[in-house]
PDB file of C-alpha atoms in Angstrom:
ATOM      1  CA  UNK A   1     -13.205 -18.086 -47.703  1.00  0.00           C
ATOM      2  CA  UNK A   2     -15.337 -19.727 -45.621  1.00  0.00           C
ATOM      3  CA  UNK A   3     -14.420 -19.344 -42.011  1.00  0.00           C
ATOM      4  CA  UNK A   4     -15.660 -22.149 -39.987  1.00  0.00           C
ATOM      5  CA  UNK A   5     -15.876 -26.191 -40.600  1.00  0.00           C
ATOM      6  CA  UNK A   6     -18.308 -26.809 -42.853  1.00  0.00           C
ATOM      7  CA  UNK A   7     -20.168 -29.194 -45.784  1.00  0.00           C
ATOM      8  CA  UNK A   8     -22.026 -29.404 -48.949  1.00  0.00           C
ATOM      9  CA  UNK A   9     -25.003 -31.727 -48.834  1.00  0.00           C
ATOM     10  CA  UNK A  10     -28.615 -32.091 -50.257  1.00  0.00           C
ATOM     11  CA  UNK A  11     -30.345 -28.436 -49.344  1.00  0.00           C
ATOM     12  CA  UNK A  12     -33.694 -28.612 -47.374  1.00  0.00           C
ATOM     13  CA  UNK A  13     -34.956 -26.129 -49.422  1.00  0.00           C
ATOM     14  CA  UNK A  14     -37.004 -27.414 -51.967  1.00  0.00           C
ATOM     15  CA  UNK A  15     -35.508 -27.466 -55.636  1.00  0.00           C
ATOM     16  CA  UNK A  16     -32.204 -25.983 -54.321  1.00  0.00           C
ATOM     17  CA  UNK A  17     -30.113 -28.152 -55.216  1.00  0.00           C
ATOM     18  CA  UNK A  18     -26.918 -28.544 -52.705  1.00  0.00           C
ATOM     19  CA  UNK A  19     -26.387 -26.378 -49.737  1.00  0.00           C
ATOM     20  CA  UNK A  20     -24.090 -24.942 -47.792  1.00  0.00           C
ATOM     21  CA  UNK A  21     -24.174 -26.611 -43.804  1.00  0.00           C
ATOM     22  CA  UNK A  22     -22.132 -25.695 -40.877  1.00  0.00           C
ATOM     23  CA  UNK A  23     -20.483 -27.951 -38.756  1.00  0.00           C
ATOM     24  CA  UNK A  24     -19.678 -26.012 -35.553  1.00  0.00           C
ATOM     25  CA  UNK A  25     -21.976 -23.782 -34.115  1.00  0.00           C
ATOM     26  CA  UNK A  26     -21.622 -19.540 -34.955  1.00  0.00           C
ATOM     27  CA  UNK A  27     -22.195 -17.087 -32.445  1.00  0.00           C
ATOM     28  CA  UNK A  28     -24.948 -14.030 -33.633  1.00  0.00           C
ATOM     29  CA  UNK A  29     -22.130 -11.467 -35.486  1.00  0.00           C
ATOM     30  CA  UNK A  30     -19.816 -13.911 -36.480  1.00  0.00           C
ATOM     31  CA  UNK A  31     -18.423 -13.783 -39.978  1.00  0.00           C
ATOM     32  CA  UNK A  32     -18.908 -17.237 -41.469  1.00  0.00           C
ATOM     33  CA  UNK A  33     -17.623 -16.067 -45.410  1.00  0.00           C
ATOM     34  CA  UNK A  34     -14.883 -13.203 -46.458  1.00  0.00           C
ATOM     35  CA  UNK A  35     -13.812 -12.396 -49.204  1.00  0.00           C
ATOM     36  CA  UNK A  36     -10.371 -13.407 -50.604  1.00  0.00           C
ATOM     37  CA  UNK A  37      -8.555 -14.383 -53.575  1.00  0.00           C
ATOM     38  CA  UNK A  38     -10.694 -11.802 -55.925  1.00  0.00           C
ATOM     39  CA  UNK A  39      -8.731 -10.776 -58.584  1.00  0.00           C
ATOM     40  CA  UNK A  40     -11.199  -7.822 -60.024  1.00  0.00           C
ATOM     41  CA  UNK A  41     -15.025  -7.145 -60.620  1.00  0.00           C
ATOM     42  CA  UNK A  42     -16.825  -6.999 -63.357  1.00  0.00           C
ATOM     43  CA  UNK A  43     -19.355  -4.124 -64.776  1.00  0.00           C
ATOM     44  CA  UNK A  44     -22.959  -4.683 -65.212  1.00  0.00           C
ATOM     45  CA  UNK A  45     -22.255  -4.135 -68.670  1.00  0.00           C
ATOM     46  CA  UNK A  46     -19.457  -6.709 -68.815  1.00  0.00           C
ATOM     47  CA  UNK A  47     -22.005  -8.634 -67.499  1.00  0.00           C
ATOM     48  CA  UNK A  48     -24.544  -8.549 -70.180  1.00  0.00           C
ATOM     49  CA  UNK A  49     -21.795  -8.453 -73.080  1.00  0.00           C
ATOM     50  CA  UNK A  50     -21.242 -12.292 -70.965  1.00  0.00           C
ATOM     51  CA  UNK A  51     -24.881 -13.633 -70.210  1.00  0.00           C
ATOM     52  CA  UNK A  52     -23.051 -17.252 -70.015  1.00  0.00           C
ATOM     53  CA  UNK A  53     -21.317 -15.788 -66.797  1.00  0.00           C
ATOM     54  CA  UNK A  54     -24.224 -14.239 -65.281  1.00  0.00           C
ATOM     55  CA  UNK A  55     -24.943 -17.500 -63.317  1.00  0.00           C
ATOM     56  CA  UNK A  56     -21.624 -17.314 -61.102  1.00  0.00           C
ATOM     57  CA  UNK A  57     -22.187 -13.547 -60.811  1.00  0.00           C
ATOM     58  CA  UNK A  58     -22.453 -11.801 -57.458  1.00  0.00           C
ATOM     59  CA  UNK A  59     -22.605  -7.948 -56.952  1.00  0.00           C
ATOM     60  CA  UNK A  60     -20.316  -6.758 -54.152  1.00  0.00           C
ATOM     61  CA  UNK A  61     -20.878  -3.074 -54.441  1.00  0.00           C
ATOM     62  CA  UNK A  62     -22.762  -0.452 -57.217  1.00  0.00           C
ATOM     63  CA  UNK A  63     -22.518  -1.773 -60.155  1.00  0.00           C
ATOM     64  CA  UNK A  64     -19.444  -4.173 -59.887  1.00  0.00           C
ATOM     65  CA  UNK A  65     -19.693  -7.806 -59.688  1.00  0.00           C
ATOM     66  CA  UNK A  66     -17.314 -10.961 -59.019  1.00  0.00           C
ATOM     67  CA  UNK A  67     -17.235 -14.024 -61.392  1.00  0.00           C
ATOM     68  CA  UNK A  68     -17.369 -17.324 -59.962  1.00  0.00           C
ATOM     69  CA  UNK A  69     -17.317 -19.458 -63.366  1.00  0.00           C
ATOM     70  CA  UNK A  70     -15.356 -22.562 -61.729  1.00  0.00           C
ATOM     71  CA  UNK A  71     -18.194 -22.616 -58.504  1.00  0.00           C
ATOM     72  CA  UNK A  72     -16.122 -22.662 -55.204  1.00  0.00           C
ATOM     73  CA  UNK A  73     -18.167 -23.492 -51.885  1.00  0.00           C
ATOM     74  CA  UNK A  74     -20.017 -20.331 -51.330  1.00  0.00           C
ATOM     75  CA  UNK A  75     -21.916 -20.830 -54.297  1.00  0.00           C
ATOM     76  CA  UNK A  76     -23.518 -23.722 -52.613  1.00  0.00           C
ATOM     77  CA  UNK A  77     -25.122 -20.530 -50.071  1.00  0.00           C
ATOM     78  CA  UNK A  78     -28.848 -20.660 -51.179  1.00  0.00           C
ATOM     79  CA  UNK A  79     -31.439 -17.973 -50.799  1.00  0.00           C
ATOM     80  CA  UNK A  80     -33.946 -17.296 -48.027  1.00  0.00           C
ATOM     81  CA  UNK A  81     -36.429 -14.328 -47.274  1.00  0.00           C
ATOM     82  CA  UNK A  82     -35.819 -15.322 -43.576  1.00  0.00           C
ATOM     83  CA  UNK A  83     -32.085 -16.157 -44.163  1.00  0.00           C
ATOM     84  CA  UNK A  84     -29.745 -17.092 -41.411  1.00  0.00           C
ATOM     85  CA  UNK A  85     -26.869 -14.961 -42.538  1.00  0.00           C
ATOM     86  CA  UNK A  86     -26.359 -11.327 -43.621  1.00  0.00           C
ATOM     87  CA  UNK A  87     -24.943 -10.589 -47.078  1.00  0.00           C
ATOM     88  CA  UNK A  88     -23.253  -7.126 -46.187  1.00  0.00           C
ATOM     89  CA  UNK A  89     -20.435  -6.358 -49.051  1.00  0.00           C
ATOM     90  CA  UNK A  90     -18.880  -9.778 -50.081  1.00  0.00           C
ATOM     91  CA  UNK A  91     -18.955 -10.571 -46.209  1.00  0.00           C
ATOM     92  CA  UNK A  92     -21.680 -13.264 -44.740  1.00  0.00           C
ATOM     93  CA  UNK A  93     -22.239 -12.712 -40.834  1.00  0.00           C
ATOM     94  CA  UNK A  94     -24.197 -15.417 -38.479  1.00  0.00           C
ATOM     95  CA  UNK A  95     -27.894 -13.285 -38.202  1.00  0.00           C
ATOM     96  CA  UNK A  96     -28.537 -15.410 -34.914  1.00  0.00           C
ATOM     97  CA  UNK A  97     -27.014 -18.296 -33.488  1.00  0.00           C
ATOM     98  CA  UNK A  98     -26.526 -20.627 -35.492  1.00  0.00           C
ATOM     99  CA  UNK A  99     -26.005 -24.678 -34.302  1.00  0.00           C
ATOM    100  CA  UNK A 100     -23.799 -27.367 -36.112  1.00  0.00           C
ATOM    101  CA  UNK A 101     -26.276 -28.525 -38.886  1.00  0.00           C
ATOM    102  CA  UNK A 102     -27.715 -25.032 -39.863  1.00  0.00           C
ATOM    103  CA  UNK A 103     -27.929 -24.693 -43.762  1.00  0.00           C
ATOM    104  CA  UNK A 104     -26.185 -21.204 -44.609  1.00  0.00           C
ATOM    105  CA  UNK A 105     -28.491 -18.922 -46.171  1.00  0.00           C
ATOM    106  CA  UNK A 106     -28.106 -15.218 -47.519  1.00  0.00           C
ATOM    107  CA  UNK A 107     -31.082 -12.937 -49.314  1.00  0.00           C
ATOM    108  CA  UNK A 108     -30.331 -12.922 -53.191  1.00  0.00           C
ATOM    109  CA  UNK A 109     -31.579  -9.733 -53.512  1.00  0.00           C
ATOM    110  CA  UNK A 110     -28.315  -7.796 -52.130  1.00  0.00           C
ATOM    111  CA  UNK A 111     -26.526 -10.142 -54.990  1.00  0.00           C
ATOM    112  CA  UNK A 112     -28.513  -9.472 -58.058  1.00  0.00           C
ATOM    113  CA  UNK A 113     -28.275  -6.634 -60.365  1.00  0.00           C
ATOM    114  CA  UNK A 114     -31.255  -3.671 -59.297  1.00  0.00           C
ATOM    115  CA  UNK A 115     -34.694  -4.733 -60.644  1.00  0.00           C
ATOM    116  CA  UNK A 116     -33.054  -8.393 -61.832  1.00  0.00           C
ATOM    117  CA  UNK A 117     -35.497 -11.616 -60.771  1.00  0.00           C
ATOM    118  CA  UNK A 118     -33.688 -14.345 -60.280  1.00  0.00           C
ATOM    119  CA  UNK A 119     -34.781 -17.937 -62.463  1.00  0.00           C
ATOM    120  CA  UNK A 120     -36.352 -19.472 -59.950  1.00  0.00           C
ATOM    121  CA  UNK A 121     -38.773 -17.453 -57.249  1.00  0.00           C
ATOM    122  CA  UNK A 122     -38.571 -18.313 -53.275  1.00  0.00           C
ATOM    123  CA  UNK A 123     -39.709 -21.760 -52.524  1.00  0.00           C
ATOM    124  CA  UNK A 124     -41.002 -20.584 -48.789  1.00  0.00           C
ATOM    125  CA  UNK A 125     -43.092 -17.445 -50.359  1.00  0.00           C
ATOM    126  CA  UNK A 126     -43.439 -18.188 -53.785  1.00  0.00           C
ATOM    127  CA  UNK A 127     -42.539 -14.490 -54.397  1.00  0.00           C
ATOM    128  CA  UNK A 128     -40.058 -13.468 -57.050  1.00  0.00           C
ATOM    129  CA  UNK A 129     -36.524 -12.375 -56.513  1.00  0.00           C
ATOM    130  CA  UNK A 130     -35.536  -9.127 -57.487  1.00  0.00           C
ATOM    131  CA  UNK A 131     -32.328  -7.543 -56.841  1.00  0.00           C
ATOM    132  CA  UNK A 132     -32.645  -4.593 -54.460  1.00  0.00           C
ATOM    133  CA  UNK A 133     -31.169  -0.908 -55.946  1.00  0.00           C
ATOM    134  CA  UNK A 134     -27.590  -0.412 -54.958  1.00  0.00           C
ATOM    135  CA  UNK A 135     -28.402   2.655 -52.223  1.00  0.00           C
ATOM    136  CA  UNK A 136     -31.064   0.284 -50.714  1.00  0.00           C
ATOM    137  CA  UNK A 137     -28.810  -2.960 -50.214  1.00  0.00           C
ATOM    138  CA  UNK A 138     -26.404  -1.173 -48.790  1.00  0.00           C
ATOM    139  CA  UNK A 139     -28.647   0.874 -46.272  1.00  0.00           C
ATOM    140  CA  UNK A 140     -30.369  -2.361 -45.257  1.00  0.00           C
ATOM    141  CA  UNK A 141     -27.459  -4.423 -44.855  1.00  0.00           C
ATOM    142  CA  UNK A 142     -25.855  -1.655 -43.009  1.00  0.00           C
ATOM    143  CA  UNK A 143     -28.706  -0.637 -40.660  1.00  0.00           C
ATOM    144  CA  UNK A 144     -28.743  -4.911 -39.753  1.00  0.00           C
ATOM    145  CA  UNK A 145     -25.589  -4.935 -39.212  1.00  0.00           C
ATOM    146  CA  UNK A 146     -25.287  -2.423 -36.879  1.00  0.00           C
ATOM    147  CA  UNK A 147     -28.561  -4.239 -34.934  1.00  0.00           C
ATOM    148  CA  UNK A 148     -26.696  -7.474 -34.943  1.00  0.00           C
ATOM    149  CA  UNK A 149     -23.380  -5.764 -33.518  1.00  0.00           C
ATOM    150  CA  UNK A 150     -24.633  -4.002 -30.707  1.00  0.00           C
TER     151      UNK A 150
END
């Protein structure tokens, strides 16, 4: 669910694709996606016995990840190193303020599975993409979260 007005239009990151762009501006904290409508998760190894599924994957906590096969909206959220939202289990929070016309962006590595690089590598860096360990995504995304809240 994606909280406040938004569209999907050309991303200005290079090779992206589509991106996700807010229409009204988000206060630092803010949630701008929740989860909802998720019906169960999927193993890792449910995963792999399904590589043609493993694009709409993301992993919301240990080894358990949601399917995404028919590609809602939040798919359209592409990666940053310097994103301007906080993946923190299934929930995306504003990192700063962010005006009407920011393109949503999350760090892939608290999706993918631990020591997974993603196809493509970061178009700002040219570093690859590898998904963090389960312990450190959550401590990361936890110890930002609590910056961003106080």
């Amino acid at each position: 669910m994606i909280l406040p007005r938004y569209r999907i239009a050309a991303s200005t990151i290079g090779g992206a694709g589509k991106g996700l762009f807010l229409d009204e501006d988000v206060a630092a904290g803010r949630i701008v996606t929740a989860p909802d409508a998720i019906d169960r998760t999927w193993s890792a190894a449910d995963l792999v016995a399904r590589p043609e599924m493993a694009y709409a994957s993301a992993r919301w906590f240990e080894d358990r990840y949601t399917l995404s096969p028919e590609w809602p909206d939040e798919c359209y959220i592409n990666h940053s190193f310097e994103p301007t939202g906080l993946w923190h289990l299934g929930f995306v929070f504003a990192l700063v303020d962010l005006p009407a016309g920011t393109e949503l962006t999350v760090d892939y590595r608290h999706l993918l599975p631990p020591g997974e690089a993603e196809d493509f590598i970061d178009s700002a860096t040219g570093e690859k993409i590898v998904g963090y360990e389960w312990a450190e995504s959550l401590a990361s995304s936890t110890r930002a979260l609590s910056r961003l809240l106080r």
